[in-house]
Amino acid sequence: MKKNPEQCQVVVALDMIVGKWKPIIIQHLLNGDVLRFNELRRLMPDITQRMLTLHLRELEEQDIVQRKVYPQIPPKVEYSITEYGKSLETVMDAMHQWGAAHVEHMEMKKKEEVLSEKEI
């Protein structure tokens, strides 16, 4: 079955997980962890509070992440992956493997270019 490029749903999938931090957030939560906001910040020390909040909200809206608020003072909020979000595990694994293979491919290509320049 041929796929129509104009109806490509890869764009939908990538739009949902695109960005520097979303895949990392998803991966931490796919590890089966229930994490509080500050625990996620500690796991990703370079992310800003604003960016983490933004990404968590977007992932929650897409039903990838579940946010559970405990009615106590101070408020306790935990984040976990939803059952639906767990369906991303195979996609994330495949993309990780492809990314690792691509890095290796590009390193080999660069070495080949260096060798061919030395031969000239």
Short mmCIF file of C-alpha atoms in Angstrom, two decimals:
data_model
loop_
_atom_site.label_atom_id
_atom_site.label_comp_id
_atom_site.label_asym_id
_atom_site.label_seq_id
_atom_site.Cartn_x
_atom_site.Cartn_y
_atom_site.Cartn_z
CA MET A 1 0.00 0.00 0.00
CA LYS A 2 1.43 3.35 -1.07
CA LYS A 3 1.26 6.24 1.37
CA ASN A 4 0.23 9.65 0.17
CA PRO A 5 2.93 12.17 1.20
CA GLU A 6 0.31 14.89 1.67
CA GLN A 7 -1.42 12.73 4.29
CA CYS A 8 1.77 11.77 6.11
CA GLN A 9 0.98 11.23 9.78
CA VAL A 10 4.68 11.19 10.70
CA VAL A 11 4.34 14.97 10.97
CA VAL A 12 1.65 14.52 13.63
CA ALA A 13 3.86 12.15 15.61
CA LEU A 14 6.95 14.33 15.34
CA ASP A 15 5.02 17.47 16.25
CA MET A 16 3.97 15.82 19.50
CA ILE A 17 7.48 14.76 20.58
CA VAL A 18 9.66 17.33 18.82
CA GLY A 19 11.97 19.50 20.86
CA LYS A 20 15.09 19.18 22.90
CA TRP A 21 13.38 18.15 26.13
CA LYS A 22 10.17 16.25 25.35
CA PRO A 23 11.89 13.00 24.35
CA ILE A 24 14.01 13.15 27.51
CA ILE A 25 10.97 13.77 29.72
CA ILE A 26 9.12 10.93 28.02
CA GLN A 27 12.10 8.59 28.38
CA HIS A 28 12.44 9.31 32.11
CA LEU A 29 8.75 8.61 32.64
CA LEU A 30 8.84 5.50 30.41
CA ASN A 31 11.38 4.05 32.84
CA GLY A 32 8.37 3.46 35.07
CA ASP A 33 9.16 6.30 37.37
CA VAL A 34 6.58 8.49 39.05
CA LEU A 35 8.45 11.75 39.41
CA ARG A 36 7.83 15.05 41.07
CA PHE A 37 8.62 18.30 39.28
CA ASN A 38 11.90 18.91 41.13
CA GLU A 39 13.00 15.32 40.55
CA LEU A 40 12.58 15.87 36.81
CA ARG A 41 14.54 19.12 37.09
CA ARG A 42 17.37 17.28 38.86
CA LEU A 43 17.44 14.66 36.12
CA MET A 44 17.68 17.44 33.49
CA PRO A 45 19.78 20.16 35.14
CA ASP A 46 19.97 22.33 31.99
CA ILE A 47 16.21 22.69 31.51
CA THR A 48 14.58 25.85 32.82
CA GLN A 49 11.59 25.70 35.14
CA ARG A 50 9.48 27.49 32.53
CA MET A 51 10.43 25.06 29.75
CA LEU A 52 9.78 22.00 31.92
CA THR A 53 6.38 23.37 32.93
CA LEU A 54 5.51 24.14 29.29
CA HIS A 55 6.50 20.69 28.03
CA LEU A 56 4.75 18.87 30.85
CA ARG A 57 1.55 20.80 30.12
CA GLU A 58 1.76 20.02 26.41
CA LEU A 59 2.39 16.33 27.09
CA GLU A 60 -0.50 16.29 29.55
CA GLU A 61 -2.81 17.86 26.92
CA GLN A 62 -1.78 15.13 24.47
CA ASP A 63 -2.59 12.41 27.07
CA ILE A 64 1.04 11.29 27.19
CA VAL A 65 1.73 12.41 30.76
CA GLN A 66 -0.55 12.22 33.76
CA ARG A 67 -0.38 14.89 36.45
CA LYS A 68 -1.61 13.91 39.90
CA VAL A 69 -2.12 16.63 42.52
CA TYR A 70 -2.37 15.66 46.17
CA PRO A 71 -4.53 17.99 48.30
CA GLN A 72 -2.01 18.91 50.95
CA ILE A 73 0.07 21.85 52.05
CA PRO A 74 2.53 22.34 50.44
CA PRO A 75 0.97 20.86 47.30
CA LYS A 76 2.45 17.61 46.07
CA VAL A 77 2.33 16.97 42.32
CA GLU A 78 3.53 13.80 40.61
CA TYR A 79 4.00 13.05 36.93
CA SER A 80 3.81 9.64 35.28
CA ILE A 81 3.37 8.20 31.82
CA THR A 82 -0.20 7.34 30.83
CA GLU A 83 -1.21 3.98 29.41
CA TYR A 84 -1.59 5.73 26.06
CA GLY A 85 1.84 7.33 26.50
CA LYS A 86 3.40 3.90 26.97
CA SER A 87 2.58 3.23 23.31
CA LEU A 88 5.45 5.60 22.47
CA GLU A 89 8.01 3.18 23.90
CA THR A 90 8.56 1.27 20.65
CA VAL A 91 8.70 4.53 18.68
CA MET A 92 11.24 6.01 21.09
CA ASP A 93 13.35 2.82 21.01
CA ALA A 94 13.32 2.76 17.21
CA MET A 95 14.26 6.44 17.00
CA HIS A 96 17.05 5.93 19.56
CA GLN A 97 18.48 3.02 17.58
CA TRP A 98 18.25 4.95 14.31
CA GLY A 99 19.88 7.99 15.93
CA ALA A 100 22.77 5.91 17.26
CA ALA A 101 23.23 4.25 13.85
CA HIS A 102 23.11 7.66 12.15
CA VAL A 103 25.81 9.09 14.44
CA GLU A 104 27.98 6.06 13.66
CA HIS A 105 27.27 6.42 9.92
CA MET A 106 28.24 10.09 9.93
CA GLU A 107 31.45 9.36 11.87
CA MET A 108 32.40 6.71 9.31
CA LYS A 109 31.61 9.10 6.46
CA LYS A 110 33.77 11.80 8.02
CA LYS A 111 36.69 9.36 8.45
CA GLU A 112 36.33 8.27 4.81
CA GLU A 113 36.42 11.92 3.69
CA VAL A 114 39.57 12.57 5.73
CA LEU A 115 41.23 9.48 4.23
CA SER A 116 40.28 10.44 0.67
CA GLU A 117 41.64 13.99 1.23
CA LYS A 118 44.97 12.53 2.38
CA GLU A 119 45.15 10.44 -0.80
CA ILE A 120 44.83 13.54 -2.97
#
